[in-house]
PDB file of C-alpha atoms in Angstrom:
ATOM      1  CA  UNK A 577       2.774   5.989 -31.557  1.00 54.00           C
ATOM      2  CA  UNK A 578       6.492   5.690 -31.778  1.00 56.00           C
ATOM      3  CA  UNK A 579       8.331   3.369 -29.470  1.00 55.00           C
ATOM      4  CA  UNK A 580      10.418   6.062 -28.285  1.00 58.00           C
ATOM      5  CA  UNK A 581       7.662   8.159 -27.106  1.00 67.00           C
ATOM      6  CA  UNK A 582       5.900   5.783 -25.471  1.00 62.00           C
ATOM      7  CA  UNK A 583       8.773   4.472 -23.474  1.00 61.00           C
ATOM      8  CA  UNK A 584       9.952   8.164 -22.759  1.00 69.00           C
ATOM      9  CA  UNK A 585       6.173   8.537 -21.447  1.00 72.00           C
ATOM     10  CA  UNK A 586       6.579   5.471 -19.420  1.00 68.00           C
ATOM     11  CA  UNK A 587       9.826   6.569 -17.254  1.00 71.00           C
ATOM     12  CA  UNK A 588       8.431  10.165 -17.171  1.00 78.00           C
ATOM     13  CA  UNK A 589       5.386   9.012 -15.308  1.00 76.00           C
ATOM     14  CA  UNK A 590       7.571   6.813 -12.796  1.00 74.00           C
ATOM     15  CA  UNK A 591       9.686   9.851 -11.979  1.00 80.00           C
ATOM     16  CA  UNK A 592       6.101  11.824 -11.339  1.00 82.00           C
ATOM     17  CA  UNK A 593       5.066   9.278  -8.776  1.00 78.00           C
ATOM     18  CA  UNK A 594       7.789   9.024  -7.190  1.00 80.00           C
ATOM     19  CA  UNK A 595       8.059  12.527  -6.831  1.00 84.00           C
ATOM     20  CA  UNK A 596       4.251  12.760  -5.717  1.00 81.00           C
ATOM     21  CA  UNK A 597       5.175   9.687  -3.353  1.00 78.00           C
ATOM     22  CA  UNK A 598       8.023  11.796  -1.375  1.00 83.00           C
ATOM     23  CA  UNK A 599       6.190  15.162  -0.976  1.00 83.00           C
ATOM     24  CA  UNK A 600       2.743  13.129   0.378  1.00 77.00           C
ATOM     25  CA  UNK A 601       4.722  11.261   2.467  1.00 77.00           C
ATOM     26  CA  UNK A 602       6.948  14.745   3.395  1.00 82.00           C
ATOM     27  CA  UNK A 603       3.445  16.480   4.201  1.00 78.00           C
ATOM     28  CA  UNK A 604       2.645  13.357   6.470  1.00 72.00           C
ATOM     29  CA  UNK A 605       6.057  13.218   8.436  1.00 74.00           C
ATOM     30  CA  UNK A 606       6.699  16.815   8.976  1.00 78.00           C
ATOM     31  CA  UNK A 607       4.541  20.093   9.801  1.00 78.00           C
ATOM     32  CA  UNK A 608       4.910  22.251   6.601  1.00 80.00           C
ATOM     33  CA  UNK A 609       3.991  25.644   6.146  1.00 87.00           C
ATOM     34  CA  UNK A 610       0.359  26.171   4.134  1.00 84.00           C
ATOM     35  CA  UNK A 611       2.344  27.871   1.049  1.00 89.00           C
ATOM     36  CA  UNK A 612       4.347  24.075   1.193  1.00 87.00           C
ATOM     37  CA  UNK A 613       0.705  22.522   1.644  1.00 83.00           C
ATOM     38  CA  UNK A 614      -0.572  24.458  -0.990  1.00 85.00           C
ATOM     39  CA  UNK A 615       2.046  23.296  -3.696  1.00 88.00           C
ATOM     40  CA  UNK A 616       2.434  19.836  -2.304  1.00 84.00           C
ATOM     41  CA  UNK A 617      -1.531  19.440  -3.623  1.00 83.00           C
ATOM     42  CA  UNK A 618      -1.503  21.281  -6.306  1.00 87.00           C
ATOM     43  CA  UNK A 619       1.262  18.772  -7.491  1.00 87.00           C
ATOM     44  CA  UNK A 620      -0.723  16.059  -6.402  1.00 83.00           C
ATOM     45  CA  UNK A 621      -4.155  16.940  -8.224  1.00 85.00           C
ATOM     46  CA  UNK A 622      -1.732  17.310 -11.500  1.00 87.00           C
ATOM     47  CA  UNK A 623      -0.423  14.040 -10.448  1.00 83.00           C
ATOM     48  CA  UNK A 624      -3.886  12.515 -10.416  1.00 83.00           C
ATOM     49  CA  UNK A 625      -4.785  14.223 -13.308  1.00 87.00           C
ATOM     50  CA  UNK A 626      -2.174  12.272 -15.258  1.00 85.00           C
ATOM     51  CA  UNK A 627      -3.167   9.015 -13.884  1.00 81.00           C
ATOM     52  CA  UNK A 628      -6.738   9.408 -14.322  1.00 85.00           C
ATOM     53  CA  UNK A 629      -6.383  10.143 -18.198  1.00 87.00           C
ATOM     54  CA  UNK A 630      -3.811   7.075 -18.506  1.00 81.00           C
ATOM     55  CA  UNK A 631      -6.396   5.248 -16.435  1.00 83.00           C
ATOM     56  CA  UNK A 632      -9.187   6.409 -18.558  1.00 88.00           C
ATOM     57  CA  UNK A 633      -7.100   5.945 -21.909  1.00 86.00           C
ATOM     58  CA  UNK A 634      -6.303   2.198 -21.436  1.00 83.00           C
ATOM     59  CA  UNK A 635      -9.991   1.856 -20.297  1.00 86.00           C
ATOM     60  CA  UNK A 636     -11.591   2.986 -23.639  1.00 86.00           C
ATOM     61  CA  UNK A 637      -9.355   0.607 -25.506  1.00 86.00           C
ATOM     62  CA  UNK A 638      -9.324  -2.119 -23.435  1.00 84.00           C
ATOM     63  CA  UNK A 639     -11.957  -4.847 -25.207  1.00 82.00           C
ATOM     64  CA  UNK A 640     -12.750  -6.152 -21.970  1.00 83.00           C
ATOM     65  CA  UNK A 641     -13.515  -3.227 -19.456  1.00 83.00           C
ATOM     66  CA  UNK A 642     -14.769  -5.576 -16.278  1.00 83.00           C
ATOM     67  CA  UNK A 643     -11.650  -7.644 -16.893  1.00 85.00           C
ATOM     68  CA  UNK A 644      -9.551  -4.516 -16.953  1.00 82.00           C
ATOM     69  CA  UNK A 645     -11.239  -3.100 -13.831  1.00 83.00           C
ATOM     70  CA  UNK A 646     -10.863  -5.981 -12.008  1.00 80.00           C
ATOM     71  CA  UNK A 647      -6.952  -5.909 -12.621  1.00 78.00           C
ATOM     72  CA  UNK A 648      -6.557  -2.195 -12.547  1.00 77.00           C
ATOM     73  CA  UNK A 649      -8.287  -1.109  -9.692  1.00 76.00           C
ATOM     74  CA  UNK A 650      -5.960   0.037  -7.931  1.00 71.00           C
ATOM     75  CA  UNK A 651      -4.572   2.153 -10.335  1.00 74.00           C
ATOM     76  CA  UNK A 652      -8.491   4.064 -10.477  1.00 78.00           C
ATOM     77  CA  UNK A 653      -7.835   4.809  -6.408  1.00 73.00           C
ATOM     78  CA  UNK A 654      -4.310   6.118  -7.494  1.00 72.00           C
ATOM     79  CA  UNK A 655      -5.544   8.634  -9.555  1.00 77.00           C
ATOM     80  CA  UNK A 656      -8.124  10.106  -7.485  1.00 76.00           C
ATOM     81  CA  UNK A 657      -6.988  12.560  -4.408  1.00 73.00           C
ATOM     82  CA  UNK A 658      -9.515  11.669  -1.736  1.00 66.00           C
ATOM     83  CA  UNK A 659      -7.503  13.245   0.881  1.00 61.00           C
ATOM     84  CA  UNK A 660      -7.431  16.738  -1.115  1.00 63.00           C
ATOM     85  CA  UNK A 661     -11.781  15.996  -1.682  1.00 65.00           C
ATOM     86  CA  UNK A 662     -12.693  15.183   1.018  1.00 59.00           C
ATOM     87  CA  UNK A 663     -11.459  18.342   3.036  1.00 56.00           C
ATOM     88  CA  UNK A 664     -13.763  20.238   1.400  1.00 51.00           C
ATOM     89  CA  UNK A 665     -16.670  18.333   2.290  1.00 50.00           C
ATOM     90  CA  UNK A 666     -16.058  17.708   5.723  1.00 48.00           C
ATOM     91  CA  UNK A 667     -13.852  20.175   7.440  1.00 48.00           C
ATOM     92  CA  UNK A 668     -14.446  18.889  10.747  1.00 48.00           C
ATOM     93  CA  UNK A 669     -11.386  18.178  13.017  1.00 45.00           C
ATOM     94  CA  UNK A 670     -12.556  14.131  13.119  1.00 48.00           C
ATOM     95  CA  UNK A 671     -11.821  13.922  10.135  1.00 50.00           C
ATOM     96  CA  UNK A 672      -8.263  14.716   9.886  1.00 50.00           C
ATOM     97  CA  UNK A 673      -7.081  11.415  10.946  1.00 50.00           C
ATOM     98  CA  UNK A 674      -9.461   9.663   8.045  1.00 53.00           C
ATOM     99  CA  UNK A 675      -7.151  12.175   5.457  1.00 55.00           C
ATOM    100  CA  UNK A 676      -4.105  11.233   6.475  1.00 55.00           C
ATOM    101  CA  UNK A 677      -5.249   7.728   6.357  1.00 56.00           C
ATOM    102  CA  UNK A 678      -6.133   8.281   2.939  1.00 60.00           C
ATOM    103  CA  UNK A 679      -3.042  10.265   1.861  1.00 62.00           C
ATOM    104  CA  UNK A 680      -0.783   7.009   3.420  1.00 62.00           C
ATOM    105  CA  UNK A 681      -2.924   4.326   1.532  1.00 64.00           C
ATOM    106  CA  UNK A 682      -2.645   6.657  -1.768  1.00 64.00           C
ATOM    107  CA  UNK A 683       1.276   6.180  -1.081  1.00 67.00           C
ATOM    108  CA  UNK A 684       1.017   2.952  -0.655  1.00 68.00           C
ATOM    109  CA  UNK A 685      -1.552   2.546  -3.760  1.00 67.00           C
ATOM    110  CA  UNK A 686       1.209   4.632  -6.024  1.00 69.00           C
ATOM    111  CA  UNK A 687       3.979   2.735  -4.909  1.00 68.00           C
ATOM    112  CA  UNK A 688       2.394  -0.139  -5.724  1.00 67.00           C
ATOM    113  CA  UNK A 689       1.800   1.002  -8.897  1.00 67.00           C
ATOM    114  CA  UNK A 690       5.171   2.206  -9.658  1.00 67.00           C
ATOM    115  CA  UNK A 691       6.511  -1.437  -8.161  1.00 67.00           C
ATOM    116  CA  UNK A 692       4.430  -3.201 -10.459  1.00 69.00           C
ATOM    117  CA  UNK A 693       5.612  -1.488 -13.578  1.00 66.00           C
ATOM    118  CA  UNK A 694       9.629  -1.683 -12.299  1.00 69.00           C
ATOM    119  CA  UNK A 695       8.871  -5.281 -11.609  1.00 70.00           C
ATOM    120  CA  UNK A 696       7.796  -5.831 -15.257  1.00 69.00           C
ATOM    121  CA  UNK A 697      11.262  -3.879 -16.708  1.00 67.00           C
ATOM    122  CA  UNK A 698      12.989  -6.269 -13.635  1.00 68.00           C
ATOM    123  CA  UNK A 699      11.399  -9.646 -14.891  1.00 69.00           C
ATOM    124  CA  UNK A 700      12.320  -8.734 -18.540  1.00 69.00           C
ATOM    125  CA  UNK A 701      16.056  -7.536 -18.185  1.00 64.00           C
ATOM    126  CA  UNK A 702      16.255 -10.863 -15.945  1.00 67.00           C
ATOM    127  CA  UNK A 703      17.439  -7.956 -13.446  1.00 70.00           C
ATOM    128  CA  UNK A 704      15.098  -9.267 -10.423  1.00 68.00           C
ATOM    129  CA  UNK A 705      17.320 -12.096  -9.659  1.00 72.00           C
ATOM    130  CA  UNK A 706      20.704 -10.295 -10.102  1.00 75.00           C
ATOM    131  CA  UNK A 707      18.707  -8.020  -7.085  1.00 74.00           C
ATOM    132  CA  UNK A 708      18.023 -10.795  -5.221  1.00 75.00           C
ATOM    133  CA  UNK A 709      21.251 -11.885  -5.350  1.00 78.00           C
ATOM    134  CA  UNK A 710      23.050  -8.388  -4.571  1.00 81.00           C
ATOM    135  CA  UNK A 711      21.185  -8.459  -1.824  1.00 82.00           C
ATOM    136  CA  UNK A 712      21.853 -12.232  -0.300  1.00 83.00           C
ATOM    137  CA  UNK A 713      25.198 -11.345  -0.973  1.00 85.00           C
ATOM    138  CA  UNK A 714      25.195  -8.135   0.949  1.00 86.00           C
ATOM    139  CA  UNK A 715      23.275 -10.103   4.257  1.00 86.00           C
ATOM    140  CA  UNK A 716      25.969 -12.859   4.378  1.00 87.00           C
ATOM    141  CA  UNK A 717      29.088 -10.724   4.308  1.00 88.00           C
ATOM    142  CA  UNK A 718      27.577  -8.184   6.749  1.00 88.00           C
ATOM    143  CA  UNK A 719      27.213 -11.396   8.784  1.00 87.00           C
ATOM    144  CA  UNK A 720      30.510 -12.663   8.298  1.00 88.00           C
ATOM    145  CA  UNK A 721      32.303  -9.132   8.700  1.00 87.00           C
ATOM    146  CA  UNK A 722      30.380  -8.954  11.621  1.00 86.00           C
ATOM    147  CA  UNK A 723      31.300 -12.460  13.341  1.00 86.00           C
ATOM    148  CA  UNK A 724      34.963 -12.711  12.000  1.00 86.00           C
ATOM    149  CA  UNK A 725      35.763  -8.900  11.739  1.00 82.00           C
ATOM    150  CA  UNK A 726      36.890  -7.626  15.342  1.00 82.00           C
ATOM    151  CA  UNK A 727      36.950  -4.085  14.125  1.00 82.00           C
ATOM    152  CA  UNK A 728      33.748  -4.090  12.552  1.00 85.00           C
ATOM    153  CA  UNK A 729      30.490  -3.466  14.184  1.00 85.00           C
ATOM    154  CA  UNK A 730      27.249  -4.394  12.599  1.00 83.00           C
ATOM    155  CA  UNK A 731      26.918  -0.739  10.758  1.00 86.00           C
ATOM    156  CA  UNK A 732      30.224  -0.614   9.430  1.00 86.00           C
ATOM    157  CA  UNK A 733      29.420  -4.196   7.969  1.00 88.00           C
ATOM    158  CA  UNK A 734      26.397  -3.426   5.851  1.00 87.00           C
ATOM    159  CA  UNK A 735      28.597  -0.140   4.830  1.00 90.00           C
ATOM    160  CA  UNK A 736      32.019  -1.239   4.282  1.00 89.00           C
ATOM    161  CA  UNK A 737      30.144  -4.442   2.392  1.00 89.00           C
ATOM    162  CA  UNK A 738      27.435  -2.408   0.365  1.00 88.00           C
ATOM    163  CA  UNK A 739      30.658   0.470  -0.427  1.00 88.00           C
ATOM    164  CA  UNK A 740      32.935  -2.540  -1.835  1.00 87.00           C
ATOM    165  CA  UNK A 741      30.045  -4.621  -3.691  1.00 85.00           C
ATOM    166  CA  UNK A 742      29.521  -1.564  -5.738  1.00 81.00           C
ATOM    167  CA  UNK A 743      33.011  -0.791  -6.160  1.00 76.00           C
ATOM    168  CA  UNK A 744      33.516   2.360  -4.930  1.00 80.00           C
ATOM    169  CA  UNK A 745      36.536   2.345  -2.229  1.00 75.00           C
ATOM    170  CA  UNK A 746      36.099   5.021  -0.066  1.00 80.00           C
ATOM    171  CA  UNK A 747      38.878   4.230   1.419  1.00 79.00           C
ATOM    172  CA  UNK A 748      37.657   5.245   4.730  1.00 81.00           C
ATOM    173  CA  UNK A 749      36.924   1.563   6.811  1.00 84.00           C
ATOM    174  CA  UNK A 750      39.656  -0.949   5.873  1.00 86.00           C
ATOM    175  CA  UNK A 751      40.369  -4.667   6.605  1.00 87.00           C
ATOM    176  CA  UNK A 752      42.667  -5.094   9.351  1.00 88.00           C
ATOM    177  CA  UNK A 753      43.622  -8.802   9.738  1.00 88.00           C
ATOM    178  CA  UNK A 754      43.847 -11.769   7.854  1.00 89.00           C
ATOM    179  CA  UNK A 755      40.204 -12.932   8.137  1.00 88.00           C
ATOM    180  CA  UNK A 756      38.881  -9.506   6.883  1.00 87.00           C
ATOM    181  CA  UNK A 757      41.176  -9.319   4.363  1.00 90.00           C
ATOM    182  CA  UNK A 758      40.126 -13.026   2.802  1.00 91.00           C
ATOM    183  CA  UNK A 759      36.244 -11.850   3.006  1.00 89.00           C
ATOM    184  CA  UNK A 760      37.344  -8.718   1.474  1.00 88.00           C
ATOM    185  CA  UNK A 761      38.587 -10.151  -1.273  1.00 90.00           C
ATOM    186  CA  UNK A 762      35.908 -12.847  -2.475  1.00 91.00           C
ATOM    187  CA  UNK A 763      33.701  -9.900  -1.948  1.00 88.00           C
ATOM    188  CA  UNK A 764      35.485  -7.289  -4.513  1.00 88.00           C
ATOM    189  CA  UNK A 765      35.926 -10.495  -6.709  1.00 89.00           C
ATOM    190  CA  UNK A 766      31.662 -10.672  -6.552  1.00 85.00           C
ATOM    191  CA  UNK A 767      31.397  -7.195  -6.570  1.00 84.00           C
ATOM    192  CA  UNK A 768      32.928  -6.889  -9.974  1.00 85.00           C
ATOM    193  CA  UNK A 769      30.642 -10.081 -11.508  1.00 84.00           C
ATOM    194  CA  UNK A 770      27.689  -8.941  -9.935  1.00 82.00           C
ATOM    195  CA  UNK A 771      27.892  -5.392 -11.436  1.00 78.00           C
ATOM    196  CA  UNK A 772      29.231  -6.504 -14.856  1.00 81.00           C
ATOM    197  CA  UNK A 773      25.991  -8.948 -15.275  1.00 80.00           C
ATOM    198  CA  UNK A 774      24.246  -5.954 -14.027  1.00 78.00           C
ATOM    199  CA  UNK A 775      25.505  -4.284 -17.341  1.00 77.00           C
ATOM    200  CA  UNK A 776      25.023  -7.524 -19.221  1.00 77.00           C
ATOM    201  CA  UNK A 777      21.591  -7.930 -18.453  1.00 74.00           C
ATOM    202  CA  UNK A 778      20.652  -4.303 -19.003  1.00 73.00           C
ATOM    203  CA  UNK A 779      22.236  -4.316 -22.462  1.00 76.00           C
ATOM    204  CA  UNK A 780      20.882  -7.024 -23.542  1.00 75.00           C
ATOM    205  CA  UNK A 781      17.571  -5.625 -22.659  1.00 70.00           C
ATOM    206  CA  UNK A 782      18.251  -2.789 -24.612  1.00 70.00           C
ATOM    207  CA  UNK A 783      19.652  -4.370 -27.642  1.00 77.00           C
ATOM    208  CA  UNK A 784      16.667  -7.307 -27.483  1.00 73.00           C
ATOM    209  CA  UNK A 785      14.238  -4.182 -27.496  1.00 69.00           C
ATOM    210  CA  UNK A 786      16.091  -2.635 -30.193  1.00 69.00           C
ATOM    211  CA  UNK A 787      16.212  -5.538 -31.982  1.00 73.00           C
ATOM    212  CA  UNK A 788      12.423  -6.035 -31.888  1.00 72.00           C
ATOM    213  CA  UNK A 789      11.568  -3.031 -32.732  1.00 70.00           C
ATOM    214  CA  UNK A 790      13.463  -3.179 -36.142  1.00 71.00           C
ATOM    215  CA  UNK A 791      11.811  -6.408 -36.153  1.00 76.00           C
ATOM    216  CA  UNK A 792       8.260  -4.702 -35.855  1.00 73.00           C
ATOM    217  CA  UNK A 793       9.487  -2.060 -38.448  1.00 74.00           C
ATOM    218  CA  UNK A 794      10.411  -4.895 -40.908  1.00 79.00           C
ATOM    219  CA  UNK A 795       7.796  -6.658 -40.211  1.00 79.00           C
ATOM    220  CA  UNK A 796       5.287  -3.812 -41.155  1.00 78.00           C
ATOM    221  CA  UNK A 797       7.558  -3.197 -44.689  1.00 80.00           C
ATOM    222  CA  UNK A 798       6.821  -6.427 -45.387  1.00 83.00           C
ATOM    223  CA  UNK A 799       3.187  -6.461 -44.953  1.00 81.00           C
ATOM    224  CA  UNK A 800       3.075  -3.264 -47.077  1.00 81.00           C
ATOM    225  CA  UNK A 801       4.736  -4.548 -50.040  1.00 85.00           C
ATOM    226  CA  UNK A 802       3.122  -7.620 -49.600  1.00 84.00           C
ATOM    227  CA  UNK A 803      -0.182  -5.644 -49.795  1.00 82.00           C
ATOM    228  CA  UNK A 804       1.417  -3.708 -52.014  1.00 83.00           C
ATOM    229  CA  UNK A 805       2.138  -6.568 -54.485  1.00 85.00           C
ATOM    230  CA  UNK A 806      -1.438  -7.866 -53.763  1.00 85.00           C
ATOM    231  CA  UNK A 807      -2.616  -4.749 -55.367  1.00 83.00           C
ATOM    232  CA  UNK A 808      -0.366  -4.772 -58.290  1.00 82.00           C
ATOM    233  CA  UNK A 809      -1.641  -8.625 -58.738  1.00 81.00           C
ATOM    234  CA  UNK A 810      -5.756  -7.431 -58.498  1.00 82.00           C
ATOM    235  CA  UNK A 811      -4.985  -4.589 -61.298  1.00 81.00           C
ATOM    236  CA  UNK A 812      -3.436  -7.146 -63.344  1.00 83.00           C
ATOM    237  CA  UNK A 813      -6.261  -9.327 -63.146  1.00 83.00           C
ATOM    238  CA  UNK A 814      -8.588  -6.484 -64.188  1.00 80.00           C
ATOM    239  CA  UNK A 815      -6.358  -4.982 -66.607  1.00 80.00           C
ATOM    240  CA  UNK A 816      -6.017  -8.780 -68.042  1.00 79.00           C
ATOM    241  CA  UNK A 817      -9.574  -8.656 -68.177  1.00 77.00           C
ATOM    242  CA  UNK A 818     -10.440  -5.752 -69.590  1.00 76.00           C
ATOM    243  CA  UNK A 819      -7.986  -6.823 -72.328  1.00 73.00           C
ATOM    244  CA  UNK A 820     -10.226 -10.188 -73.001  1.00 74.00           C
ATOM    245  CA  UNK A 821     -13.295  -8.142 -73.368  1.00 74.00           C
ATOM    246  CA  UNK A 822     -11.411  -6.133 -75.844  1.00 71.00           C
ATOM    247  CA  UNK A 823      -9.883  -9.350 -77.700  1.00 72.00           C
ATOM    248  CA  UNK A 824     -13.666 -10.241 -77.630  1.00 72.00           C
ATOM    249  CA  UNK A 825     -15.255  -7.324 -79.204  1.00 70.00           C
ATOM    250  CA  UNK A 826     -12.371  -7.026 -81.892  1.00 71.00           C
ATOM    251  CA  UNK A 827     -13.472 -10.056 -83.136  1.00 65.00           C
ATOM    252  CA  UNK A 828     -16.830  -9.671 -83.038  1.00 61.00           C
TER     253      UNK A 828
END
């Protein structure tokens, strides 16, 4: 299947568990009207639908199944709705606590698996430790707003810090004295490094994936002319052959 597809695929199915993720949890946290309910699952089972063909898909091809069970459990108690089975089974009020216990580790179980898939684009782009790093750098100048900064509290910290690192400017909460000017500063300084390796690291991702699939695409080229030219060489042979036997019987 075409790269493009399959990647297309990829983020599609991220963006449907995420979505899945916010309306379970949304059920969980707040009373919702049956009609809500009512869509809420019917999202869900189409949800789990989709993960239990994916999950069925890379089973069949996978050459070793317990090996891929062992490592992809979790992704087999994704894709089933227990909480919207179970109901119908046992529609006893003791039970209602058990769903919802279900529905919260199937939250946790799809956020997992969307984690685990981010984590791999994060460890390829190099982008986990750029993260990490945004977000050291966001603790220590809340800190140090907070200590040196007289007219900052600990909330407008974190926001005047997390508004500057990504270069916004509202505008709205400004550095008053000296001290919170200075901090300020080295921050807007690290706010435009951080974000330009941001950009650095995600297009060279993008051009490194680009550049390996052209890679692939040569690569296959070459392996057809080469089998190509192997082919070309065997009908030689034969044709060579055939023209001995020929030679032969002439003069005979």
């Amino acid at each position: 299947m075409n790269p493009k597809i399959l990647y297309s695929i990829y983020i599609s199915l991220n963006i449907i568990i995420i979505i899945d993720i916010i309306l379970i949890l949304y059920e969980i946290i707040f009373n919702v009207s049956p009609n809500i309910a009512y869509n809420i699952h019917v999202f869900d089972l189409i949800v789990c639908t989709i993960l239990l063909t994916e999950f069925s898909i890379k089973f069949y091809i996978s050459k070793s199944k317990k090996i891929f069970i062992k490592n992809n459990w979790l992704d087999l108690i994704a894709s089933i709705p227990f909480d919207l089975i179970l109901p119908s089974i046992f529609s006893t009020i003791r039970f209602i606590r058990l769903i919802r216990l279900l529905k919260l580790l199937r939250v946790v179980v799809l956020f997992k698996k969307f984690l685990k898939d981010i984590n791999k684009f994060l460890k390829r782009s190099h982008l986990d430790r750029i993260l990490s790093g945004i977000m050291i750098t966001v603790l220590i100048f809340t800190v140090l707003l907070y200590l040196f900064g007289p007219n900052f509290n600990l909330f407008d910290s974190l926001y005047f810090v997390v508004v500057t690192i990504t270069t916004v400017g509202y505008g709205d909460i400004t550095p008053i004295t000296v001290t919170e000017k200075i901090i300020s500063l080295i921050l807007i300084i690290m706010g435009i490094f951080i974000f330009s390796t941001i950009t650095g690291a995600i297009s060279s991702y993008l051009t490194d994936n680009f550049l390996a699939k052209e890679n692939n695409e040569l690569e296959s080229e070459l392996n057809n002319i080469k089998s190509e030219l192997e082919k070309s060489n065997n009908e030689l042979r034969e044709l060579k052959n055939e023209v001995a036997k020929f030679s032969e019987l002439i003069k005979r």
